[in-house]
PDB file of C-alpha atoms in Angstrom:
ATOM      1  CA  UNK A  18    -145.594  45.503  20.328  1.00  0.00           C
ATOM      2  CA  UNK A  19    -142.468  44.364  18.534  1.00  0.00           C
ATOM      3  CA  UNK A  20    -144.245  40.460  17.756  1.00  0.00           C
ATOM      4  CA  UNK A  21    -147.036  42.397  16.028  1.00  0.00           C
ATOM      5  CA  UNK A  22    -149.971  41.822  18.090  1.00  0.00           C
ATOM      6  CA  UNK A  23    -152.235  43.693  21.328  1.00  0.00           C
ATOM      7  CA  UNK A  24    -152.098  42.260  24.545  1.00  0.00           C
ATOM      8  CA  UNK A  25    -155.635  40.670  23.554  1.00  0.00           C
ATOM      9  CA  UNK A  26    -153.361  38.464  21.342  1.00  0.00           C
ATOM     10  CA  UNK A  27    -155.190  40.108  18.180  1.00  0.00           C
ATOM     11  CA  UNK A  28    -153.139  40.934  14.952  1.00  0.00           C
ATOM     12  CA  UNK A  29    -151.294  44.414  14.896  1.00  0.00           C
ATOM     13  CA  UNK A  30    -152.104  46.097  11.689  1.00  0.00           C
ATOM     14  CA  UNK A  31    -150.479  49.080   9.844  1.00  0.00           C
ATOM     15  CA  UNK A  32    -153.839  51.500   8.970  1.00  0.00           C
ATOM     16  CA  UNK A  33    -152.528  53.036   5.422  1.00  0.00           C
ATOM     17  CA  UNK A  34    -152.789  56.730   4.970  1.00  0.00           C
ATOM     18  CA  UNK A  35    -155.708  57.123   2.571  1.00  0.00           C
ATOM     19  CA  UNK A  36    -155.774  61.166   2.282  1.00  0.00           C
ATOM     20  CA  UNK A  37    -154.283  61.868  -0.707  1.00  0.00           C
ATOM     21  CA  UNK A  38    -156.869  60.147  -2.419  1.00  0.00           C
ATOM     22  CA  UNK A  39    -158.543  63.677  -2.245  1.00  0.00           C
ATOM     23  CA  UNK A  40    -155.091  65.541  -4.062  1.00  0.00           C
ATOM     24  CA  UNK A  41    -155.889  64.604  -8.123  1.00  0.00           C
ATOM     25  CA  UNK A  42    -152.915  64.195  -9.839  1.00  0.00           C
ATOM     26  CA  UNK A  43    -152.044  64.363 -13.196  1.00  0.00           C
ATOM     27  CA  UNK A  44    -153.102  61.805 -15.740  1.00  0.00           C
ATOM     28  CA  UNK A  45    -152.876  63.925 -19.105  1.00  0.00           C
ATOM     29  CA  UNK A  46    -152.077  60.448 -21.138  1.00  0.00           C
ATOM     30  CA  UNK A  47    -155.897  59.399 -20.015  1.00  0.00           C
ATOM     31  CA  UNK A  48    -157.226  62.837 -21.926  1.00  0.00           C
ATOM     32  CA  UNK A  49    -155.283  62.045 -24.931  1.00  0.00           C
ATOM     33  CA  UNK A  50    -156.089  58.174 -25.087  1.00  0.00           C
ATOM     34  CA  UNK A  51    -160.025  59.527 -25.084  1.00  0.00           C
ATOM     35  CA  UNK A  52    -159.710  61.704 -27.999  1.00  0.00           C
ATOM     36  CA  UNK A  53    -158.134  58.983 -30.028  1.00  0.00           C
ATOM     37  CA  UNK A  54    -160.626  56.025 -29.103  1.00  0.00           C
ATOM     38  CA  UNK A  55    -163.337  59.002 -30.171  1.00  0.00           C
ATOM     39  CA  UNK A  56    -161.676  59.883 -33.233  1.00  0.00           C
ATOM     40  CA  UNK A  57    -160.711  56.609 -34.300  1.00  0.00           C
ATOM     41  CA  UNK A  58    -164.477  55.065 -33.620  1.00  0.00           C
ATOM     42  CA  UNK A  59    -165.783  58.144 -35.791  1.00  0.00           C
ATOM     43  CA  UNK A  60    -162.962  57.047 -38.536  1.00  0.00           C
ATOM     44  CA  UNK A  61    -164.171  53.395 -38.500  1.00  0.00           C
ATOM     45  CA  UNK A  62    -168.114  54.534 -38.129  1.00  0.00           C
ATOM     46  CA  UNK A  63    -167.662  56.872 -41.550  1.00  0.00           C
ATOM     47  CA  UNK A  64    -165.652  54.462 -43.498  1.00  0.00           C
ATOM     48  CA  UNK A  65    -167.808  51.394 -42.719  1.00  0.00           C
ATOM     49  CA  UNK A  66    -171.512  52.928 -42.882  1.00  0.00           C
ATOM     50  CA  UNK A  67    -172.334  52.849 -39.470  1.00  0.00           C
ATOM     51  CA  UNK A  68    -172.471  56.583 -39.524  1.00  0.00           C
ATOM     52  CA  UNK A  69    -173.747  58.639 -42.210  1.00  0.00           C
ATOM     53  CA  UNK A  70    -171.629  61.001 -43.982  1.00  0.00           C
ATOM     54  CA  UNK A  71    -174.156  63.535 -43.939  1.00  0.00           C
ATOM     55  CA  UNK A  72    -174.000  63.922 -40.138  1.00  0.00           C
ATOM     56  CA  UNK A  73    -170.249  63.669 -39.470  1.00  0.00           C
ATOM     57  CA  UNK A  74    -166.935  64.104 -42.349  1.00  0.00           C
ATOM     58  CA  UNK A  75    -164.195  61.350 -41.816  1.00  0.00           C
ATOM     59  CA  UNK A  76    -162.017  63.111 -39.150  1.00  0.00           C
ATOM     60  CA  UNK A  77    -159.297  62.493 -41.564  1.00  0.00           C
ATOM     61  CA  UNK A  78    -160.867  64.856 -44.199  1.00  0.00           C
ATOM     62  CA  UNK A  79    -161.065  67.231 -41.287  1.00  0.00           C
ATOM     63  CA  UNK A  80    -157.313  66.694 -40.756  1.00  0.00           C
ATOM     64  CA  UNK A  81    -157.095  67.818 -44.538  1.00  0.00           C
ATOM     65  CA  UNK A  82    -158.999  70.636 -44.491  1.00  0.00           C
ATOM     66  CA  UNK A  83    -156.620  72.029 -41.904  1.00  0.00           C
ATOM     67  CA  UNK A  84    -154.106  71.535 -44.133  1.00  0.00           C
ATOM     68  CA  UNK A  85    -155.530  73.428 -47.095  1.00  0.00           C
ATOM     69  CA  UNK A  86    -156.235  76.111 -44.972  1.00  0.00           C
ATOM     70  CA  UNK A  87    -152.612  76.267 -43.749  1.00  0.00           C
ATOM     71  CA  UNK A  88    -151.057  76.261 -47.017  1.00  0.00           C
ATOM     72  CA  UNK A  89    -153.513  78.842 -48.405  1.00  0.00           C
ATOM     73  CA  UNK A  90    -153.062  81.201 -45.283  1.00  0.00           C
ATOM     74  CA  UNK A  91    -156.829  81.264 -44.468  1.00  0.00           C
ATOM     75  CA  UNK A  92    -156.155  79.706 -41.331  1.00  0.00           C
ATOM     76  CA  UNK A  93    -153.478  82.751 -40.017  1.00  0.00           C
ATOM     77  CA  UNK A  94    -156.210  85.214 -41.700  1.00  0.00           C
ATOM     78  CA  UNK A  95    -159.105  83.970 -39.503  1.00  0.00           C
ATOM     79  CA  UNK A  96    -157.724  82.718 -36.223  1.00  0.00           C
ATOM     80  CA  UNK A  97    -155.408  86.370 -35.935  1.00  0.00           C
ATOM     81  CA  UNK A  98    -158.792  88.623 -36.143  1.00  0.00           C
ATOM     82  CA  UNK A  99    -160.915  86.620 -33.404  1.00  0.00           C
ATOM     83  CA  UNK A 100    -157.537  85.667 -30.778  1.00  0.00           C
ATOM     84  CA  UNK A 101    -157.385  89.733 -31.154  1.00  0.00           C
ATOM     85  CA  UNK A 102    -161.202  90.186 -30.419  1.00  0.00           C
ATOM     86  CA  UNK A 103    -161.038  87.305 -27.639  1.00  0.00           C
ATOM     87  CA  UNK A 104    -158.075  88.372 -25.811  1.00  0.00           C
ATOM     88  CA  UNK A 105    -159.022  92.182 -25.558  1.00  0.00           C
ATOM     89  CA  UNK A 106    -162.801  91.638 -25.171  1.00  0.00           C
ATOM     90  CA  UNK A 107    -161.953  89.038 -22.180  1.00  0.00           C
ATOM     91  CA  UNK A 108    -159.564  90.685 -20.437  1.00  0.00           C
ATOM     92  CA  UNK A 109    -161.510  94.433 -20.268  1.00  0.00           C
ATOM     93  CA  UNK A 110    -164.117  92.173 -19.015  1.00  0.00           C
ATOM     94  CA  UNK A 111    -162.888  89.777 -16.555  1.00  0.00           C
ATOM     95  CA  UNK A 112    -160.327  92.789 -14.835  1.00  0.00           C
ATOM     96  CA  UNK A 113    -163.706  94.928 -14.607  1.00  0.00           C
ATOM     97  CA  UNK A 114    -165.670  91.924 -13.694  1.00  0.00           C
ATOM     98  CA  UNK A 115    -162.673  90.513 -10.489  1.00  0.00           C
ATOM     99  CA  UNK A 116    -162.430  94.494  -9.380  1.00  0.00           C
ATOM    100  CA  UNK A 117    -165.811  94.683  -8.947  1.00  0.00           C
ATOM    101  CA  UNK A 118    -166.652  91.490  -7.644  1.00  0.00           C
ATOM    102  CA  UNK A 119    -163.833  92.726  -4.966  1.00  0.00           C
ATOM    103  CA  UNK A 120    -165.760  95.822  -4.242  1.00  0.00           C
ATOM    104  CA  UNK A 121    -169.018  93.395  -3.696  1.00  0.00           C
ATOM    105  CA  UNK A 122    -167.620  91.198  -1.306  1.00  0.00           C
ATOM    106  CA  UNK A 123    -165.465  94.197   1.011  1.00  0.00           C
ATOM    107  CA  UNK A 124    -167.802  96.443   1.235  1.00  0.00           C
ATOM    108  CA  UNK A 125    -171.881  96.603   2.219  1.00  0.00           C
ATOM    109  CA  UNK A 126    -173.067  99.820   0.479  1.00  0.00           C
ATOM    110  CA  UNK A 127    -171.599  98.700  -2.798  1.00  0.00           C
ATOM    111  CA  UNK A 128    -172.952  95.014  -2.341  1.00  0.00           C
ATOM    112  CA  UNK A 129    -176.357  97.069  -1.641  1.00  0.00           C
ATOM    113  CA  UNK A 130    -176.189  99.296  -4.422  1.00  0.00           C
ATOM    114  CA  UNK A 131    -174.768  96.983  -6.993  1.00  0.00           C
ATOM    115  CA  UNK A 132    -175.332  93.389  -5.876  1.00  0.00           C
ATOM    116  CA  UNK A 133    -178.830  93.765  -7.058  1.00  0.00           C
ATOM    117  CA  UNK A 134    -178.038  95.538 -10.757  1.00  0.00           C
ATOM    118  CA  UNK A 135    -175.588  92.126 -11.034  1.00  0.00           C
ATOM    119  CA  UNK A 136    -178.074  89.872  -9.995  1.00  0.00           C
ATOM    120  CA  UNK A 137    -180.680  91.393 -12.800  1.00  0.00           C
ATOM    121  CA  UNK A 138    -178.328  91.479 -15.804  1.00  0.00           C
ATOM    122  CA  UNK A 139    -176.686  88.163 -14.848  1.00  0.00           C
ATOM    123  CA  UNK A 140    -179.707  85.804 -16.163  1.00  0.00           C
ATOM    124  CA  UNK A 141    -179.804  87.835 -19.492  1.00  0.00           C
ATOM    125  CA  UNK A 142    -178.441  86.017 -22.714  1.00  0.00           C
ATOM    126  CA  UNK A 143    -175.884  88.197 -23.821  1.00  0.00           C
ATOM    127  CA  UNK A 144    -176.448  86.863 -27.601  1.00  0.00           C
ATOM    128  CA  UNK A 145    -179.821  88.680 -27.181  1.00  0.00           C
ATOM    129  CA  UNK A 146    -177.898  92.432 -26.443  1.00  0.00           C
ATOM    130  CA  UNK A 147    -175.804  91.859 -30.150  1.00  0.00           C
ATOM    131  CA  UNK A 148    -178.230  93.818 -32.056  1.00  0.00           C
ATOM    132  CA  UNK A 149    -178.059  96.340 -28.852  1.00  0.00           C
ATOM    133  CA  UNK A 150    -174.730  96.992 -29.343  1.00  0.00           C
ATOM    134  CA  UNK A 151    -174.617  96.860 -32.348  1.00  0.00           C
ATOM    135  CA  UNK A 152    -177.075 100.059 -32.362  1.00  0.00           C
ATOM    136  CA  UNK A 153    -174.540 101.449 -30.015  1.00  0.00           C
ATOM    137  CA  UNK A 154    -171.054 100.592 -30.954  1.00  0.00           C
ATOM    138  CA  UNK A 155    -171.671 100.055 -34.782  1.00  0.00           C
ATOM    139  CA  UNK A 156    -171.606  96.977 -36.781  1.00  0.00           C
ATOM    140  CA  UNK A 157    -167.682  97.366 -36.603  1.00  0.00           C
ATOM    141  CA  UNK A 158    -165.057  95.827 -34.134  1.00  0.00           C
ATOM    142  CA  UNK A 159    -166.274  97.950 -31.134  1.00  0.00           C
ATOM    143  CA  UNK A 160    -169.457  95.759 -30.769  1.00  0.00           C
ATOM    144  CA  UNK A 161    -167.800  92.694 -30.728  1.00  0.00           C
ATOM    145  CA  UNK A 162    -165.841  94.028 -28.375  1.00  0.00           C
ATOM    146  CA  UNK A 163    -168.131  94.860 -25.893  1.00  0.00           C
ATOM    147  CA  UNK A 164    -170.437  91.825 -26.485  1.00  0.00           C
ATOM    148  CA  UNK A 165    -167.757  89.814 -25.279  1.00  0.00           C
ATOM    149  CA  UNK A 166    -166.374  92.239 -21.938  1.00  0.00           C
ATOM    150  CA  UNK A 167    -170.039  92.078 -21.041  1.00  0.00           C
ATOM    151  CA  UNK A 168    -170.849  88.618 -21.490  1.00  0.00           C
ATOM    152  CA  UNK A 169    -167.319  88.202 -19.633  1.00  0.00           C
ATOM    153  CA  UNK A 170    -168.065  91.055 -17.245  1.00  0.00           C
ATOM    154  CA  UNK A 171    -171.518  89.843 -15.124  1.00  0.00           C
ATOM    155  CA  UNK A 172    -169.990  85.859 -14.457  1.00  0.00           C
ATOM    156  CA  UNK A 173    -166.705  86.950 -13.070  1.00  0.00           C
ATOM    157  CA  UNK A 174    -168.065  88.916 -11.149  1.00  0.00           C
ATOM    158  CA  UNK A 175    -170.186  86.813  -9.459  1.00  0.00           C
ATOM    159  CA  UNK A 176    -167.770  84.562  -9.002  1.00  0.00           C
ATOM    160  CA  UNK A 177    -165.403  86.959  -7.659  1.00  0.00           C
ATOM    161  CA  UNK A 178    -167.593  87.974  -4.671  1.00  0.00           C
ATOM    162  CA  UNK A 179    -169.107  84.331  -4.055  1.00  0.00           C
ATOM    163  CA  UNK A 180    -165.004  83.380  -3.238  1.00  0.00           C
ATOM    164  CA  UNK A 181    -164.498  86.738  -1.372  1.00  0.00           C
ATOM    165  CA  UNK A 182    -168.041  85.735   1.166  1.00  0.00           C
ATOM    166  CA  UNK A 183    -166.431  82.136   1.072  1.00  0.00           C
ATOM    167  CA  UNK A 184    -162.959  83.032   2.570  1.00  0.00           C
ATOM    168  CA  UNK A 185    -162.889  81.138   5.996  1.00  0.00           C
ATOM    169  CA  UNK A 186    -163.767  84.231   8.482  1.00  0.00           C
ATOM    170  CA  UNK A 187    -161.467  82.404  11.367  1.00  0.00           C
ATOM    171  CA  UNK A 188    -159.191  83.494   9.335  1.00  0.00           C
ATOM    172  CA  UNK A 189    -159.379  86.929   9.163  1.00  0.00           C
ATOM    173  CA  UNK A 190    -160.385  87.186  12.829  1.00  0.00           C
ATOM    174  CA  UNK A 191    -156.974  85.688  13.801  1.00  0.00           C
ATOM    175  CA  UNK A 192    -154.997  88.328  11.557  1.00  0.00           C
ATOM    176  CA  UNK A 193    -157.088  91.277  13.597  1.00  0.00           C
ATOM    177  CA  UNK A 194    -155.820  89.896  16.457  1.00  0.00           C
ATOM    178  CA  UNK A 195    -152.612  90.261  15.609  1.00  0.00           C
ATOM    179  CA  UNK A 196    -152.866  93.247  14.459  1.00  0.00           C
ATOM    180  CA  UNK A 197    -152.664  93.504  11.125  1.00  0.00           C
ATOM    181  CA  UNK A 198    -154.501  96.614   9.190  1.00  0.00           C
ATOM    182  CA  UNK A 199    -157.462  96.228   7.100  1.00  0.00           C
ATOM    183  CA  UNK A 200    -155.139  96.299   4.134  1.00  0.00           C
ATOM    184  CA  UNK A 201    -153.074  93.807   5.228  1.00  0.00           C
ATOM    185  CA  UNK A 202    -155.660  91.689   5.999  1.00  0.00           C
ATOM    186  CA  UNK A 203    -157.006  91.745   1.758  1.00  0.00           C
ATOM    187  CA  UNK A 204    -154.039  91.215   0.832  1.00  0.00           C
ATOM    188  CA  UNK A 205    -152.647  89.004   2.749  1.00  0.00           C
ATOM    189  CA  UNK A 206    -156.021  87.018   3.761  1.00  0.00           C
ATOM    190  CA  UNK A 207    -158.500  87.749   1.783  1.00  0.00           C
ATOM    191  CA  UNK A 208    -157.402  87.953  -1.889  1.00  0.00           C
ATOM    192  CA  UNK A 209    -155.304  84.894  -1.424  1.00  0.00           C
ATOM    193  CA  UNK A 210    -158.198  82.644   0.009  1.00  0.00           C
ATOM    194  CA  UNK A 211    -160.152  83.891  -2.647  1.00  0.00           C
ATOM    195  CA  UNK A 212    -157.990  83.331  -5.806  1.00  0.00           C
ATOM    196  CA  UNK A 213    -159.414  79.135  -5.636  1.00  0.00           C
ATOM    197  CA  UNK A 214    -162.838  80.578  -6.793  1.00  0.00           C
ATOM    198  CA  UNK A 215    -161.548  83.272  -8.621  1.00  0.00           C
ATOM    199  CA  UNK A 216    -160.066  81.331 -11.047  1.00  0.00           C
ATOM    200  CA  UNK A 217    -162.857  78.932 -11.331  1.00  0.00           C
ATOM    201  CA  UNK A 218    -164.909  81.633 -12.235  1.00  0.00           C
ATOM    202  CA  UNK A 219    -162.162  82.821 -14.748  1.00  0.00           C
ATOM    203  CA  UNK A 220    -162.454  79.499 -17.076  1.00  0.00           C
ATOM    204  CA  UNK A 221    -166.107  79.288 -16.794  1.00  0.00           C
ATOM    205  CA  UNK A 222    -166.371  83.367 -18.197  1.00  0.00           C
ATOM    206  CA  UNK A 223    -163.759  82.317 -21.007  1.00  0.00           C
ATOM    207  CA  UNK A 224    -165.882  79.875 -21.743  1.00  0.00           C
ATOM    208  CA  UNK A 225    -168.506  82.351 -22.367  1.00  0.00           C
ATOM    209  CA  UNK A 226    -165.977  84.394 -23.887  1.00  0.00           C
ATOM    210  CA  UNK A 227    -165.418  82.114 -27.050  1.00  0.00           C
ATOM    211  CA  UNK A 228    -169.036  81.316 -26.920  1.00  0.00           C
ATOM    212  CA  UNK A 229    -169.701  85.386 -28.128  1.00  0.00           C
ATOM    213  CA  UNK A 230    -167.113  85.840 -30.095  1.00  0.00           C
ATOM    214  CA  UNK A 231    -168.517  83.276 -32.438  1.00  0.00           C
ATOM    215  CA  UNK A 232    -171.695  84.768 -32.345  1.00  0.00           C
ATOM    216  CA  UNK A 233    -170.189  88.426 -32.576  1.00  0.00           C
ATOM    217  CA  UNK A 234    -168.052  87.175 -35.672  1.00  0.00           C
ATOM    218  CA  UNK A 235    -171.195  85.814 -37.275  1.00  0.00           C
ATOM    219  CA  UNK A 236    -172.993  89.130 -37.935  1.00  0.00           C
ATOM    220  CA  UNK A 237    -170.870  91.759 -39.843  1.00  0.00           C
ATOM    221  CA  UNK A 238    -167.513  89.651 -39.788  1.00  0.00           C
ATOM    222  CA  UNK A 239    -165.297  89.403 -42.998  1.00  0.00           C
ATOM    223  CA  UNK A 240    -162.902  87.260 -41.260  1.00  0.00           C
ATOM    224  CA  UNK A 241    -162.656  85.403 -37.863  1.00  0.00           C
ATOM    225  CA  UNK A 242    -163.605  82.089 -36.786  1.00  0.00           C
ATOM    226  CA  UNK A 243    -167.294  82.813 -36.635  1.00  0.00           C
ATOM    227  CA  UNK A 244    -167.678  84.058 -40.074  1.00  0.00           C
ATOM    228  CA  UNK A 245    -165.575  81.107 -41.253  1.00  0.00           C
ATOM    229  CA  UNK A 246    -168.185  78.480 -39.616  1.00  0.00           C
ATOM    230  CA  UNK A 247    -171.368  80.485 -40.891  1.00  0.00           C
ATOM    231  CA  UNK A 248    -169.835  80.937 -44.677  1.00  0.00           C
ATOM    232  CA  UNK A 249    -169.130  76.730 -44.011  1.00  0.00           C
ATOM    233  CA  UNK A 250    -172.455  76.340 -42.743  1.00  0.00           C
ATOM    234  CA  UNK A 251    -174.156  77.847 -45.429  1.00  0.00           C
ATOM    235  CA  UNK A 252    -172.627  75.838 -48.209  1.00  0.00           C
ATOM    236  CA  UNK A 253    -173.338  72.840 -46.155  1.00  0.00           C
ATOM    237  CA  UNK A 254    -169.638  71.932 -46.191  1.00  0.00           C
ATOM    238  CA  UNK A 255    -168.939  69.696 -43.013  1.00  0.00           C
ATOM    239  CA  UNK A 256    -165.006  69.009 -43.278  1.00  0.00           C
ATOM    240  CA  UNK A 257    -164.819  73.095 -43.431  1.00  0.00           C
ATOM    241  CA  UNK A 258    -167.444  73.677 -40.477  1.00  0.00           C
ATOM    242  CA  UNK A 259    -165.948  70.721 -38.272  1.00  0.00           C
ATOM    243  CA  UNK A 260    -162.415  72.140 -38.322  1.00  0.00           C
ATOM    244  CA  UNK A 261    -163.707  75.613 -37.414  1.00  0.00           C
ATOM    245  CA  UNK A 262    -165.584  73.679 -34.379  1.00  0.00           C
ATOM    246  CA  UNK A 263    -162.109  72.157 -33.776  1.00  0.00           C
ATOM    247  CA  UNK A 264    -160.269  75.161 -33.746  1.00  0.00           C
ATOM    248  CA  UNK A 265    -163.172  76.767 -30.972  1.00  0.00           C
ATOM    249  CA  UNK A 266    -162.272  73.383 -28.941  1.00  0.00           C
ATOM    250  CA  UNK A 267    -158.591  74.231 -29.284  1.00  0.00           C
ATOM    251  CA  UNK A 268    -159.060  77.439 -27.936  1.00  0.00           C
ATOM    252  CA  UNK A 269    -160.814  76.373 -25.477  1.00  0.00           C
ATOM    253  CA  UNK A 270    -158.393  73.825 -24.176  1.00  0.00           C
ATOM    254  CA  UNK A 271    -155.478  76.580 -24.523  1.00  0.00           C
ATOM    255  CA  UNK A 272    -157.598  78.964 -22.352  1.00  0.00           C
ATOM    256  CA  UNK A 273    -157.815  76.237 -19.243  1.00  0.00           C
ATOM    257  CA  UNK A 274    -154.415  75.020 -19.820  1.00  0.00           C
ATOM    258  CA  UNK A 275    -153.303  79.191 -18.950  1.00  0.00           C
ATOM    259  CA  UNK A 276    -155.710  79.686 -16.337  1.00  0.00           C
ATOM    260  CA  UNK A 277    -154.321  75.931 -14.926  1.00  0.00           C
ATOM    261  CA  UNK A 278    -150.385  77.197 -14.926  1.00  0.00           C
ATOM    262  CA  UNK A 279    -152.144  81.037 -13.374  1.00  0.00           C
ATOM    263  CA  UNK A 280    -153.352  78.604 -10.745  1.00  0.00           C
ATOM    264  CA  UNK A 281    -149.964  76.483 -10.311  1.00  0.00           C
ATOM    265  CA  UNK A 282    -148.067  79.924 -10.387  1.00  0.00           C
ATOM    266  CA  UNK A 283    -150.475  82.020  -7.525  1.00  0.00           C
ATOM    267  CA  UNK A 284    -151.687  78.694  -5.426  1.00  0.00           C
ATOM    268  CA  UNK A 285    -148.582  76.749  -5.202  1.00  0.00           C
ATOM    269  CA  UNK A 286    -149.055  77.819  -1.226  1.00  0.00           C
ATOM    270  CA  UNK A 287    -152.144  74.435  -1.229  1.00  0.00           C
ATOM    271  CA  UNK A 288    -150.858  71.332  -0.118  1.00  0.00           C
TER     272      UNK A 288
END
């Protein structure tokens, strides 16, 4: 009514649209403002007492260690050796890993055949197989390749077919009755409903990507990331082994910041 109120005589009220409570938006300056309280209170704890320096290095000696390594070149001459062994290892495994997965979830005789052999190797700690293939692929870069394809292999691929069986089968019922071939229908239905959990599964198998490399870099590794944190940890040097765990977080965030623009780039079709 145009005086505001129901022909009871109660108050009209405008109900507020509450559903994009459930879109997240962007809020990078809360990330940042986290780190800097954290670093800041580890400063402060180091400098005043409150934390030993034999558990934690000011992060400000951390900040200088980077900088020594920079100037002295170590840092290029460690992080180029394990990006190289991360970005092949992960891709032969995660492309194996979503094309199989694929297979899985299209087609009963392979999920049969294969869906079991993934379920059995899946549990298996993958740091466990280094001496494995190590036996088979030599001491030399071809193990640490393989430790991390595998260990990036068996999680894709589980999460490949999980988001294949979780595509919404309405779905694909309404493209058959239009018509619409069996191709059509995976690539127009299938592979796109499935690319949400696809590329969940991606940053949780680069995860364990990084995860082996360290430990693939710490047996038989002149240079790489993973030497550079055992040689620190050795000589019980904690500004050296806290900026090698800074670089692995650094990594880490660059790997879900590329798999977050993948997802902006291929899902820009969700509301």
């Amino acid at each position: 009514m145009s005086d505001g109120t129901l022909p009871g005589g109660s108050a009209q009220y405008e109900v507020r649209f509450r559903g994009g409570g459930f879109s997240p938006s962007s809020k990078r300056w809360a990330g940042v403002l986290v780190f800097i309280v954290l670093i800041a209170f580890v400063e402060w704890g180091t400098r005043a007492g409150f934390i030993s320096n034999l558990t934690l290095p000011h992060p400000s000696d951390v900040l200088a260690t980077f900088g020594e390594l920079w100037d002295s070149g170590m840092l290029i001459r460690h992080l180029g050796p394990s990006l190289g062994r991360l970005v092949v290892g992960a891709a032969l495994g995660a492309c194996a890993g979503i094309c199989v997965g694929i297979l899985i979830g299209l087609f009963s005789y392979i999920r049969a055949g294969i869906g079991p052999l993934v379920a059995a190797i899946f549990p298996i700690p993958k740091i466990a197989l280094l001496p494995l293939f190590v036996i088979w692929f030599g001491i030399g870069e071809g193990s640490k390749y393989a430790l991390i394809a595998f260990g990036t292999f068996t999680p894709t691929v589980v999460a490949t077919y999980g988001a294949v069986d979780n595509v919404d089968r309405s779905l694909v019922r309404m493209g058959q009755s239009f018509g619409l071939t069996w191709f059509s229908i995976v690539r127009k239905i299938v592979l796109p409903g499935a690319m949400p959990g696809i590329l969940s599964g991606l940053r949780i198998s680069l995860s364990i990507a990084i995860i082996l490399l360290v430990a693939a870099e710490m047996l038989g590794a002149q240079y790489g990331i993973g030497a550079y944190i055992l040689e620190a940890g050795s000589l019980y040097d904690l500004e050296r082994l806290f900026a090698g765990v800074v670089i692995l977080s650094l990594l880490g965030v660059l790997t879900s910041g590329a798999i977050t623009l993948i997802e902006r780039r291929l899902l820009d079709w969700r509301v």
